[in-house]
DNA sequence: AGCCAGGACAAGT
DNA sequence: ACTTGTCATGGC
């Protein structure tokens, strides 16, 4: 992979990109690291290999240089964004914990369906469900490799067929999403252009899509950096660090701040005391309720 | 064994 | 406008 052949590309200025932090921070679910620290994943119908050493990203298998440049959003100046976020102590800590996170520019439909699958689920299981969906409904693009299914395929399936992947109550949500996208009732171009709150409501036409899933779709699938998904982890972070919400100045890039915060509160050693404290609190609450009923 | 998970939704205060 | 129960499944 020394020089750029037909589908191998080199990105020399990766601005502090860290593949583990970016590909395993809960924004995407189809990338896998091997024992050497290299990554393999699927973008569109391409299986892509990634190797990052000494700040240089070597890619193999992509369609074009522009495809990867776009996917990793290399034209956005992350140094400047992180400087703005660093003005706030908690965000500064979160960024120094995992400074190599970038918000990927993923496919709209894939992101929409993936985050429908994400609801009330943990990340390992989301990965399994997405993989099962691709395996059962996606086009085979290689040896045991499947693209994410398109809206036509999913819209043409039944709820029972979708439920085969064991996604439970989410099966009918997927059908509804696929049909509304397929019929043009939900159009990514329109969603991308609407003001945030209207865009959230627009996507919430889909049964099973509320504010959280809408925000994830807007942020990860349409690169709306003002979208700020609030899940159980972000609620925890807010309770402890931003009881009055994020600073208003950060509104245009709240989504990026959110992703640093999410990874920080969920996995950083220095926030473990918060996770433990909440567990203890919950346990005590349960004991209290038990005592009342006796 | 039981709690929880990148929630949404309906029904109840 | 806020709480609560329910939904299907399996990771830990």
Short mmCIF file of C-alpha atoms (C1' of nucleotides) in Angstrom, two decimals:
data_model
loop_
_atom_site.label_atom_id
_atom_site.label_comp_id
_atom_site.label_asym_id
_atom_site.label_seq_id
_atom_site.Cartn_x
_atom_site.Cartn_y
_atom_site.Cartn_z
CA UNK A 1 0.00 0.00 0.00
CA UNK A 2 2.96 2.30 -0.52
CA UNK A 3 1.66 4.22 -3.50
CA UNK A 4 -1.80 5.12 -4.72
CA UNK A 5 -3.01 2.42 -7.09
CA UNK A 6 -6.49 2.31 -8.60
CA UNK A 7 -8.37 2.02 -5.34
CA UNK A 8 -5.74 2.69 -2.69
CA UNK A 9 -5.39 6.16 -1.26
CA UNK A 10 -3.18 8.00 1.15
CA UNK A 11 -4.22 10.85 3.41
CA UNK A 12 -1.26 12.57 4.94
CA UNK A 13 -2.99 15.22 6.98
CA UNK A 14 -5.45 13.40 9.21
CA UNK A 15 -5.52 16.06 11.93
CA UNK A 16 -5.22 13.76 14.91
CA UNK A 17 -7.68 11.14 13.66
CA UNK A 18 -7.82 8.03 15.84
CA UNK A 19 -9.51 5.04 14.21
CA UNK A 20 -10.40 3.23 17.41
CA UNK A 21 -11.96 6.32 18.93
CA UNK A 22 -13.79 7.26 15.74
CA UNK A 23 -14.97 3.85 14.59
CA UNK A 24 -15.81 2.46 18.02
CA UNK A 25 -17.53 5.38 19.71
CA UNK A 26 -21.11 4.41 18.95
CA UNK A 27 -21.71 6.42 15.78
CA UNK A 28 -21.16 3.49 13.40
CA UNK A 29 -21.47 -0.25 13.81
CA UNK A 30 -19.91 -1.94 10.81
CA UNK A 31 -16.17 -1.50 11.36
CA UNK A 32 -13.95 -4.20 12.81
CA UNK A 33 -10.36 -4.05 14.03
CA UNK A 34 -7.97 -6.93 13.48
CA UNK A 35 -5.11 -8.03 15.72
CA UNK A 36 -2.73 -5.58 14.02
CA UNK A 37 -4.91 -2.57 14.66
CA UNK A 38 -6.06 -2.35 11.05
CA UNK A 39 -9.72 -1.80 10.29
CA UNK A 40 -12.10 -3.35 7.79
CA UNK A 41 -15.53 -2.03 7.07
CA UNK A 42 -18.12 -1.39 4.42
CA UNK A 43 -19.05 1.93 2.86
CA UNK A 44 -21.78 1.64 0.26
CA UNK A 45 -20.86 -1.39 -1.82
CA UNK A 46 -17.15 -1.24 -1.10
CA UNK A 47 -15.22 -3.23 1.44
CA UNK A 48 -12.52 -0.93 2.73
CA UNK A 49 -9.33 -1.56 4.67
CA UNK A 50 -7.78 1.15 6.82
CA UNK A 51 -4.33 1.52 8.27
CA UNK A 52 -3.28 4.56 10.23
CA UNK A 53 0.35 4.98 11.13
CA UNK A 54 2.22 8.09 12.18
CA UNK A 55 -0.80 10.22 11.35
CA UNK A 56 -1.03 8.95 7.79
CA UNK A 57 -4.14 7.08 6.71
CA UNK A 58 -3.74 4.36 4.11
CA UNK A 59 -6.96 3.11 2.58
CA UNK A 60 -7.61 0.24 0.24
CA UNK A 61 -10.76 -0.85 -1.56
CA UNK A 62 -12.64 2.42 -1.84
CA UNK A 63 -14.34 3.77 -4.93
CA UNK A 64 -12.52 7.05 -5.05
CA UNK A 65 -10.35 9.36 -3.04
CA UNK A 66 -13.24 11.78 -2.72
CA UNK A 67 -15.41 9.05 -1.19
CA UNK A 68 -13.04 8.59 1.75
CA UNK A 69 -12.22 12.25 2.06
CA UNK A 70 -15.93 12.87 2.40
CA UNK A 71 -16.60 9.94 4.75
CA UNK A 72 -13.96 11.10 7.21
CA UNK A 73 -14.88 14.73 6.62
CA UNK A 74 -11.25 15.68 6.13
CA UNK A 75 -12.18 19.09 4.79
CA UNK A 76 -13.59 20.16 8.13
CA UNK A 77 -11.07 21.85 10.41
CA UNK A 78 -11.25 19.83 13.61
CA UNK A 79 -8.37 21.64 15.23
CA UNK A 80 -10.38 24.85 15.25
CA UNK A 81 -13.51 23.08 16.50
CA UNK A 82 -11.66 21.40 19.36
CA UNK A 83 -10.15 24.74 20.31
CA UNK A 84 -13.63 26.20 20.65
CA UNK A 85 -14.79 23.26 22.76
CA UNK A 86 -11.69 23.39 24.93
CA UNK A 87 -12.92 26.60 26.52
CA UNK A 88 -15.16 24.48 28.71
CA UNK A 89 -13.32 22.38 31.31
CA UNK A 90 -15.47 19.24 30.99
CA UNK A 91 -15.24 19.26 27.21
CA UNK A 92 -11.53 19.87 27.47
CA UNK A 93 -11.24 16.77 29.63
CA UNK A 94 -13.46 14.78 27.28
CA UNK A 95 -11.39 15.83 24.29
CA UNK A 96 -8.10 15.02 25.92
CA UNK A 97 -9.51 11.58 26.76
CA UNK A 98 -10.32 10.79 23.11
CA UNK A 99 -9.13 13.63 20.93
CA UNK A 100 -9.17 11.57 17.73
CA UNK A 101 -12.94 11.33 17.32
CA UNK A 102 -14.40 12.64 14.10
CA UNK A 103 -18.05 12.66 13.09
CA UNK A 104 -18.32 10.45 10.03
CA UNK A 105 -20.51 11.28 7.05
CA UNK A 106 -22.51 8.10 6.74
CA UNK A 107 -25.31 7.17 4.40
CA UNK A 108 -28.69 8.63 5.36
CA UNK A 109 -30.83 5.52 4.99
CA UNK A 110 -28.29 3.26 6.68
CA UNK A 111 -28.01 5.66 9.59
CA UNK A 112 -31.77 5.98 9.92
CA UNK A 113 -32.35 2.22 10.07
CA UNK A 114 -29.31 1.61 12.26
CA UNK A 115 -30.47 4.05 14.90
CA UNK A 116 -33.99 2.69 14.79
CA UNK A 117 -32.34 -0.62 15.69
CA UNK A 118 -30.36 1.13 18.41
CA UNK A 119 -33.30 2.08 20.58
CA UNK A 120 -33.35 0.48 24.01
CA UNK A 121 -30.39 -1.68 22.97
CA UNK A 122 -26.74 -1.90 23.89
CA UNK A 123 -23.97 -1.32 21.38
CA UNK A 124 -22.74 -4.94 21.04
CA UNK A 125 -26.27 -6.06 20.21
CA UNK A 126 -26.82 -3.21 17.78
CA UNK A 127 -23.77 -4.40 15.87
CA UNK A 128 -25.19 -7.90 15.73
CA UNK A 129 -28.58 -6.72 14.50
CA UNK A 130 -27.11 -4.49 11.80
CA UNK A 131 -24.92 -7.33 10.60
CA UNK A 132 -27.89 -9.70 10.53
CA UNK A 133 -29.96 -7.19 8.58
CA UNK A 134 -27.19 -6.83 5.99
CA UNK A 135 -26.66 -10.58 5.79
CA UNK A 136 -30.36 -11.24 5.20
CA UNK A 137 -31.33 -8.31 3.00
CA UNK A 138 -28.16 -6.70 1.65
CA UNK A 139 -26.39 -7.34 -1.63
CA UNK A 140 -23.44 -9.69 -1.30
CA UNK A 141 -20.29 -7.80 -2.26
CA UNK A 142 -17.64 -10.33 -1.28
CA UNK A 143 -16.81 -13.38 0.75
CA UNK A 144 -19.25 -13.16 3.65
CA UNK A 145 -19.54 -9.43 2.99
CA UNK A 146 -22.86 -7.70 2.53
CA UNK A 147 -23.82 -4.13 1.73
CA UNK A 148 -26.44 -2.38 3.80
CA UNK A 149 -29.85 -3.11 2.24
CA UNK A 150 -31.50 -0.32 0.28
CA UNK A 151 -34.94 1.16 0.93
CA UNK A 152 -36.48 -0.71 -2.00
CA UNK A 153 -35.53 -4.10 -0.59
CA UNK A 154 -36.64 -3.35 2.94
CA UNK A 155 -39.82 -1.64 1.80
CA UNK A 156 -40.67 -4.75 -0.19
CA UNK A 157 -40.25 -7.00 2.83
CA UNK A 158 -42.79 -7.92 5.44
CA UNK A 159 -42.63 -7.28 9.15
CA UNK A 160 -42.35 -11.03 9.74
CA UNK A 161 -39.33 -11.27 7.44
CA UNK A 162 -37.59 -8.37 9.16
CA UNK A 163 -38.39 -9.88 12.56
CA UNK A 164 -36.27 -12.89 11.63
CA UNK A 165 -33.19 -10.98 12.70
CA UNK A 166 -34.63 -10.84 16.24
CA UNK A 167 -35.00 -7.10 16.36
CA UNK A 168 -38.27 -7.43 18.29
CA UNK A 169 -40.67 -4.51 18.29
CA UNK A 170 -38.37 -2.58 15.97
CA UNK A 171 -39.34 -4.64 12.92
CA UNK A 172 -42.43 -2.61 12.12
CA UNK A 173 -40.48 0.61 12.63
CA UNK A 174 -38.00 -0.49 9.95
CA UNK A 175 -40.79 -1.32 7.52
CA UNK A 176 -42.40 2.06 8.07
CA UNK A 177 -39.10 3.89 7.65
CA UNK A 178 -38.19 2.02 4.47
CA UNK A 179 -41.61 2.60 2.93
CA UNK A 180 -41.70 6.29 3.74
CA UNK A 181 -38.22 6.80 2.32
CA UNK A 182 -39.02 4.68 -0.71
CA UNK A 183 -42.21 6.64 -1.41
CA UNK A 184 -40.46 9.96 -0.96
CA UNK A 185 -42.58 10.85 2.05
CA UNK A 186 -39.31 11.19 3.92
CA UNK A 187 -36.65 12.80 1.76
CA UNK A 188 -33.08 13.29 2.99
CA UNK A 189 -32.60 16.43 0.91
CA UNK A 190 -35.56 18.05 2.62
CA UNK A 191 -34.48 16.88 6.07
CA UNK A 192 -31.02 18.30 5.50
CA UNK A 193 -32.36 21.74 4.65
CA UNK A 194 -34.96 22.20 7.38
CA UNK A 195 -34.30 24.06 10.64
CA UNK A 196 -33.32 21.60 13.36
CA UNK A 197 -36.61 21.33 15.20
CA UNK A 198 -38.58 21.03 11.96
CA UNK A 199 -36.15 18.42 10.71
CA UNK A 200 -36.64 16.42 13.91
CA UNK A 201 -40.41 16.56 13.52
CA UNK A 202 -40.12 15.72 9.82
CA UNK A 203 -38.21 12.52 10.54
CA UNK A 204 -40.56 11.72 13.41
CA UNK A 205 -43.28 11.06 10.86
CA UNK A 206 -41.77 7.60 10.84
CA UNK A 207 -43.30 5.30 13.42
CA UNK A 208 -40.63 4.52 15.98
CA UNK A 209 -38.56 7.61 15.26
CA UNK A 210 -38.56 10.15 18.06
CA UNK A 211 -36.28 13.05 18.87
CA UNK A 212 -33.27 10.93 19.80
CA UNK A 213 -33.23 8.71 16.70
CA UNK A 214 -34.02 11.74 14.53
CA UNK A 215 -31.04 13.62 15.98
CA UNK A 216 -28.70 10.67 15.43
CA UNK A 217 -29.88 10.40 11.84
CA UNK A 218 -29.40 14.12 11.30
CA UNK A 219 -25.95 14.16 12.89
CA UNK A 220 -24.43 10.94 11.60
CA UNK A 221 -26.40 10.55 8.38
CA UNK A 222 -26.83 14.13 7.18
CA UNK A 223 -23.89 15.74 8.95
CA UNK A 224 -26.10 18.18 10.78
CA UNK A 225 -23.58 19.22 13.43
CA UNK A 226 -26.25 21.18 15.29
CA UNK A 227 -28.18 17.98 16.04
CA UNK A 228 -27.60 16.95 19.65
CA UNK A 229 -28.81 13.43 20.44
CA UNK A 230 -29.65 12.96 24.11
CA UNK A 231 -29.57 9.35 25.26
CA UNK A 232 -29.20 7.86 28.74
CA UNK A 233 -25.46 8.53 28.72
CA UNK A 234 -25.72 12.15 27.64
CA UNK A 235 -28.36 12.62 30.33
CA UNK A 236 -25.82 11.38 32.86
CA UNK A 237 -23.16 13.71 31.50
CA UNK A 238 -25.54 16.66 31.58
CA UNK A 239 -26.66 15.95 35.12
CA UNK A 240 -23.07 15.98 36.31
CA UNK A 241 -21.42 18.56 34.09
CA UNK A 242 -24.01 20.71 32.33
CA UNK A 243 -27.12 20.91 34.54
CA UNK A 244 -28.33 23.90 32.52
CA UNK A 245 -27.59 22.32 29.16
CA UNK A 246 -24.71 22.94 26.79
CA UNK A 247 -23.50 26.53 26.41
CA UNK A 248 -25.55 28.30 23.74
CA UNK A 249 -22.46 29.34 21.80
CA UNK A 250 -21.86 25.69 21.02
CA UNK A 251 -25.26 25.17 19.39
CA UNK A 252 -23.88 25.03 15.82
CA UNK A 253 -21.43 22.26 16.79
CA UNK A 254 -23.37 20.69 19.66
CA UNK A 255 -23.32 17.33 17.87
CA UNK A 256 -19.55 17.16 17.93
CA UNK A 257 -19.44 18.15 21.60
CA UNK A 258 -22.04 15.46 22.20
CA UNK A 259 -19.86 12.72 20.71
CA UNK A 260 -16.85 13.65 22.84
CA UNK A 261 -19.11 13.74 25.90
CA UNK A 262 -20.77 10.44 25.07
CA UNK A 263 -17.49 8.58 24.82
CA UNK A 264 -16.17 10.31 27.92
CA UNK A 265 -19.04 9.57 30.28
CA UNK A 266 -19.42 6.02 29.00
CA UNK A 267 -15.83 4.79 29.10
CA UNK A 268 -13.32 7.21 30.65
CA UNK A 269 -11.68 5.96 33.87
CA UNK A 270 -12.02 9.42 35.39
CA UNK A 271 -15.82 9.31 35.05
CA UNK A 272 -16.19 5.85 36.54
CA UNK A 273 -17.15 7.33 39.89
CA UNK A 274 -20.26 8.73 38.22
CA UNK A 275 -21.26 5.37 36.80
CA UNK A 276 -20.70 3.70 40.16
CA UNK A 277 -22.56 6.39 42.08
CA UNK A 278 -25.60 6.04 39.84
CA UNK A 279 -25.62 2.29 40.32
CA UNK A 280 -25.51 2.68 44.09
CA UNK A 281 -28.26 5.27 43.98
CA UNK A 282 -30.47 2.96 41.98
CA UNK A 283 -29.81 0.09 44.32
CA UNK A 284 -30.74 2.20 47.33
CA UNK A 285 -33.93 3.34 45.61
CA UNK A 286 -34.90 -0.23 44.96
CA UNK A 287 -34.32 -1.18 48.60
CA UNK A 288 -36.44 1.77 49.67
CA UNK A 289 -39.37 0.75 47.49
CA UNK A 290 -39.08 -2.79 48.73
CA UNK A 291 -39.22 -1.59 52.34
CA UNK A 292 -42.36 0.45 51.62
CA UNK A 293 -44.30 -2.51 50.24
CA UNK A 294 -43.52 -4.64 53.29
"C1'" DA B 1 -30.66 -14.22 37.95
"C1'" DG B 2 -31.61 -9.86 37.15
"C1'" DC B 3 -30.57 -5.36 35.41
"C1'" DC B 4 -29.84 -2.73 31.62
"C1'" DA B 5 -29.41 -0.97 26.89
"C1'" DG B 6 -27.29 5.56 21.97
"C1'" DG B 7 -36.16 4.93 22.96
"C1'" DA B 8 -40.79 5.50 21.39
"C1'" DC B 9 -45.41 5.64 22.50
"C1'" DA B 10 -49.72 5.53 24.94
"C1'" DA B 11 -51.93 6.32 29.05
"C1'" DG B 12 -52.07 8.25 33.22
"C1'" DT B 13 -51.41 12.28 36.52
"C1'" DA C 1 -46.11 19.53 30.57
"C1'" DC C 2 -44.07 15.68 33.39
"C1'" DT C 3 -44.14 10.51 35.01
"C1'" DT C 4 -44.93 5.48 34.23
"C1'" DG C 5 -45.57 0.93 32.06
"C1'" DT C 6 -44.80 -1.63 28.03
"C1'" DC C 7 -42.63 -3.27 24.07
"C1'" DA C 8 -38.50 -7.91 22.22
"C1'" DT C 9 -34.19 -9.47 22.94
"C1'" DG C 10 -29.77 -10.71 24.69
"C1'" DG C 11 -25.09 -8.75 26.68
"C1'" DC C 12 -22.96 -8.68 30.89
#
